[in-house]
Amino acid sequence: MRDGGEQEAGGKIAFTLLEVLIVLVIIAILSILLLPAISAFRARAQRVQCMTNLRSLYVAANLYVQQNGSWPQIAVGDSDSAEEDYANAWIAALAPFGPTQKTWICPTVQNLLGNPDLSDPTNVRIDYGARSFDDKPTTAYQWPQAPWFAESQNVHGNGNLIIFTDGSISDVYTVAAKASPAPTP
């Protein structure tokens, strides 16, 4: 006897092939509808991770300045390996204060590059550029809105993220909008 889409055959309840296909189609449609939401959550999580990385670099640089009396004096060379040497120098300078090589990596950029193996010495990079200051102890603190570190690429959709002397984090477009005067009517 058939009752509500279920069959009884020997005391067992069974579904027809059509019912199973309908359920699978509904699940597929729901998953397709949820993909943009999941992507948005992933993008937001990666932005938050970048902000966390910037905050860790800020704290480490602050500790470095307090301990050494000046901003790290790291120059960019002009050799073939200058970029790699610069990255290694920054990583080494702040490593005693907590940040690891992974702290210098934006997860969004890492995904865009195909997730290269960071343990490979040829993949050393930093995705957050440091501002250069002179060797005076107070220069890095002289202006409250001086950027300390900035994201090297605009991958989060609202400009590169920046962390300032006062520890606040913003993005380039928001900073630019605040800096430009509003048009008068």
Short mmCIF file of C-alpha atoms in Angstrom, two decimals:
data_model
loop_
_atom_site.label_atom_id
_atom_site.label_comp_id
_atom_site.label_asym_id
_atom_site.label_seq_id
_atom_site.Cartn_x
_atom_site.Cartn_y
_atom_site.Cartn_z
CA MET A 1 0.00 0.00 0.00
CA ARG A 2 1.29 3.44 -0.90
CA ASP A 3 0.92 6.22 1.66
CA GLY A 4 2.39 9.73 1.32
CA GLY A 5 5.27 8.85 -1.02
CA GLU A 6 6.45 5.90 1.00
CA GLN A 7 6.20 2.25 0.07
CA GLU A 8 5.96 -0.65 2.38
CA ALA A 9 7.66 -3.71 1.02
CA GLY A 10 8.11 -6.46 3.54
CA GLY A 11 7.68 -4.04 6.50
CA LYS A 12 10.37 -1.61 5.29
CA ILE A 13 9.81 2.02 4.37
CA ALA A 14 11.30 3.04 1.02
CA PHE A 15 11.50 6.20 -1.08
CA THR A 16 10.97 6.36 -4.80
CA LEU A 17 13.76 7.43 -7.09
CA LEU A 18 11.85 10.60 -7.95
CA GLU A 19 11.61 11.61 -4.28
CA VAL A 20 15.34 11.11 -3.78
CA LEU A 21 16.13 13.17 -6.89
CA ILE A 22 13.85 16.00 -5.71
CA VAL A 23 15.61 16.11 -2.35
CA LEU A 24 19.03 16.16 -4.07
CA VAL A 25 17.93 18.99 -6.38
CA ILE A 26 16.66 21.01 -3.42
CA ILE A 27 19.94 20.47 -1.56
CA ALA A 28 21.91 21.51 -4.67
CA ILE A 29 19.83 24.68 -5.10
CA LEU A 30 20.26 25.60 -1.43
CA SER A 31 24.02 25.03 -1.59
CA ILE A 32 24.28 27.22 -4.71
CA LEU A 33 22.32 29.95 -2.94
CA LEU A 34 24.59 29.71 0.12
CA LEU A 35 27.90 29.93 -1.80
CA PRO A 36 27.95 33.76 -1.96
CA ALA A 37 27.22 33.97 1.76
CA ILE A 38 30.01 31.51 2.54
CA SER A 39 32.39 33.46 0.30
CA ALA A 40 31.46 36.69 2.07
CA PHE A 41 32.11 35.08 5.46
CA ARG A 42 35.49 33.82 4.25
CA ALA A 43 36.44 37.26 2.90
CA ARG A 44 35.42 38.89 6.19
CA ALA A 45 37.41 36.32 8.19
CA GLN A 46 40.49 36.96 6.04
CA ARG A 47 40.15 40.72 6.54
CA VAL A 48 39.90 40.19 10.30
CA GLN A 49 43.01 37.95 10.14
CA CYS A 50 44.86 40.75 8.32
CA MET A 51 43.83 43.19 11.01
CA THR A 52 45.05 40.75 13.66
CA ASN A 53 48.38 40.42 11.82
CA LEU A 54 48.74 44.21 11.68
CA ARG A 55 47.95 44.48 15.38
CA SER A 56 50.61 41.83 16.18
CA LEU A 57 53.17 43.69 14.07
CA TYR A 58 52.23 46.95 15.79
CA VAL A 59 52.71 45.47 19.27
CA ALA A 60 56.02 43.88 18.26
CA ALA A 61 57.32 47.11 16.68
CA ASN A 62 56.25 49.04 19.77
CA LEU A 63 58.18 46.59 21.98
CA TYR A 64 61.16 46.80 19.63
CA VAL A 65 61.23 50.61 19.90
CA GLN A 66 60.92 50.45 23.69
CA GLN A 67 63.72 47.91 24.00
CA ASN A 68 66.11 49.32 21.38
CA GLY A 69 65.30 53.01 21.53
CA SER A 70 64.58 53.37 17.82
CA TRP A 71 62.55 52.06 14.92
CA PRO A 72 64.17 49.06 13.17
CA GLN A 73 66.63 50.48 10.65
CA ILE A 74 66.16 48.12 7.70
CA ALA A 75 67.11 49.35 4.28
CA VAL A 76 66.13 47.92 0.93
CA GLY A 77 69.15 46.81 -1.08
CA ASP A 78 69.58 46.78 -4.83
CA SER A 79 70.76 43.21 -5.31
CA ASP A 80 68.83 40.44 -7.05
CA SER A 81 67.71 39.11 -3.66
CA ALA A 82 66.94 42.54 -2.15
CA GLU A 83 63.24 41.89 -1.64
CA GLU A 84 63.89 38.53 0.02
CA ASP A 85 66.67 40.02 2.19
CA TYR A 86 64.39 42.88 3.23
CA ALA A 87 61.61 40.44 4.18
CA ASN A 88 64.02 38.24 6.15
CA ALA A 89 65.44 41.28 7.98
CA TRP A 90 62.00 42.47 9.09
CA ILE A 91 60.92 38.98 10.12
CA ALA A 92 64.12 38.55 12.14
CA ALA A 93 63.88 42.01 13.73
CA LEU A 94 60.40 41.49 15.17
CA ALA A 95 60.54 37.71 15.76
CA PRO A 96 61.79 38.08 19.37
CA PHE A 97 58.60 39.99 20.14
CA GLY A 98 56.17 37.34 18.89
CA PRO A 99 55.40 37.65 15.17
CA THR A 100 56.28 34.65 13.06
CA GLN A 101 56.76 34.55 9.30
CA LYS A 102 53.06 33.72 8.96
CA THR A 103 52.14 36.95 10.77
CA TRP A 104 53.61 38.87 7.82
CA ILE A 105 51.35 37.03 5.34
CA CYS A 106 47.88 38.22 4.32
CA PRO A 107 45.64 35.12 4.00
CA THR A 108 43.86 36.60 0.98
CA VAL A 109 47.13 37.19 -0.88
CA GLN A 110 48.28 33.72 0.15
CA ASN A 111 45.14 32.21 -1.42
CA LEU A 112 45.52 34.34 -4.57
CA LEU A 113 49.09 33.07 -4.95
CA GLY A 114 47.93 29.45 -4.72
CA ASN A 115 49.02 28.90 -1.10
CA PRO A 116 52.79 28.57 -1.63
CA ASP A 117 54.69 26.67 1.06
CA LEU A 118 55.99 29.27 3.52
CA SER A 119 58.60 26.89 4.90
CA ASP A 120 60.38 27.03 1.53
CA PRO A 121 63.07 29.76 1.76
CA THR A 122 62.32 30.88 -1.79
CA ASN A 123 58.77 31.83 -0.75
CA VAL A 124 59.80 34.35 1.90
CA ARG A 125 57.80 37.55 1.60
CA ILE A 126 56.06 40.16 3.68
CA ASP A 127 52.60 41.38 2.70
CA TYR A 128 52.70 44.36 5.08
CA GLY A 129 55.10 47.17 4.29
CA ALA A 130 56.74 49.01 7.16
CA ARG A 131 57.21 52.74 7.16
CA SER A 132 60.76 53.91 7.57
CA PHE A 133 61.60 56.27 10.43
CA ASP A 134 64.91 57.70 11.55
CA ASP A 135 66.79 56.32 14.55
CA LYS A 136 65.51 58.84 17.11
CA PRO A 137 63.49 57.18 19.89
CA THR A 138 60.41 59.42 19.59
CA THR A 139 60.10 59.78 15.82
CA ALA A 140 57.84 56.75 15.35
CA TYR A 141 55.45 58.25 17.92
CA GLN A 142 55.60 61.86 16.74
CA TRP A 143 52.33 61.91 14.78
CA PRO A 144 49.31 59.92 16.03
CA GLN A 145 48.07 59.19 12.52
CA ALA A 146 51.43 58.21 10.99
CA PRO A 147 51.14 54.75 9.41
CA TRP A 148 53.43 52.11 10.84
CA PHE A 149 52.50 49.20 8.60
CA ALA A 150 50.33 49.03 5.49
CA GLU A 151 49.05 46.10 3.51
CA SER A 152 50.94 45.83 0.23
CA GLN A 153 47.88 45.06 -1.91
CA ASN A 154 44.25 46.12 -2.03
CA VAL A 155 42.69 42.67 -1.70
CA HIS A 156 39.85 43.37 0.73
CA GLY A 157 37.88 45.74 -1.48
CA ASN A 158 38.20 49.02 0.39
CA GLY A 159 41.85 49.88 -0.03
CA ASN A 160 44.96 48.63 1.71
CA LEU A 161 44.69 48.19 5.47
CA ILE A 162 46.90 50.50 7.56
CA ILE A 163 47.80 50.52 11.26
CA PHE A 164 48.71 53.86 12.74
CA THR A 165 50.93 55.09 15.58
CA ASP A 166 47.97 55.16 17.95
CA GLY A 167 47.12 51.50 17.17
CA SER A 168 44.02 52.24 15.13
CA ILE A 169 43.44 50.32 11.90
CA SER A 170 41.74 51.71 8.83
CA ASP A 171 41.81 51.32 5.09
CA VAL A 172 43.10 53.71 2.45
CA TYR A 173 39.70 54.72 1.06
CA THR A 174 38.30 55.57 4.51
CA VAL A 175 41.40 57.61 5.35
CA ALA A 176 41.20 59.42 1.99
CA ALA A 177 37.49 60.16 2.49
CA LYS A 178 38.17 61.65 5.94
CA ALA A 179 41.07 63.72 4.60
CA SER A 180 39.19 65.25 1.66
CA PRO A 181 36.82 68.07 2.54
CA ALA A 182 33.15 67.57 1.85
CA PRO A 183 31.88 69.59 -1.13
CA THR A 184 29.93 72.68 -0.17
CA PRO A 185 26.53 73.21 -1.77
#
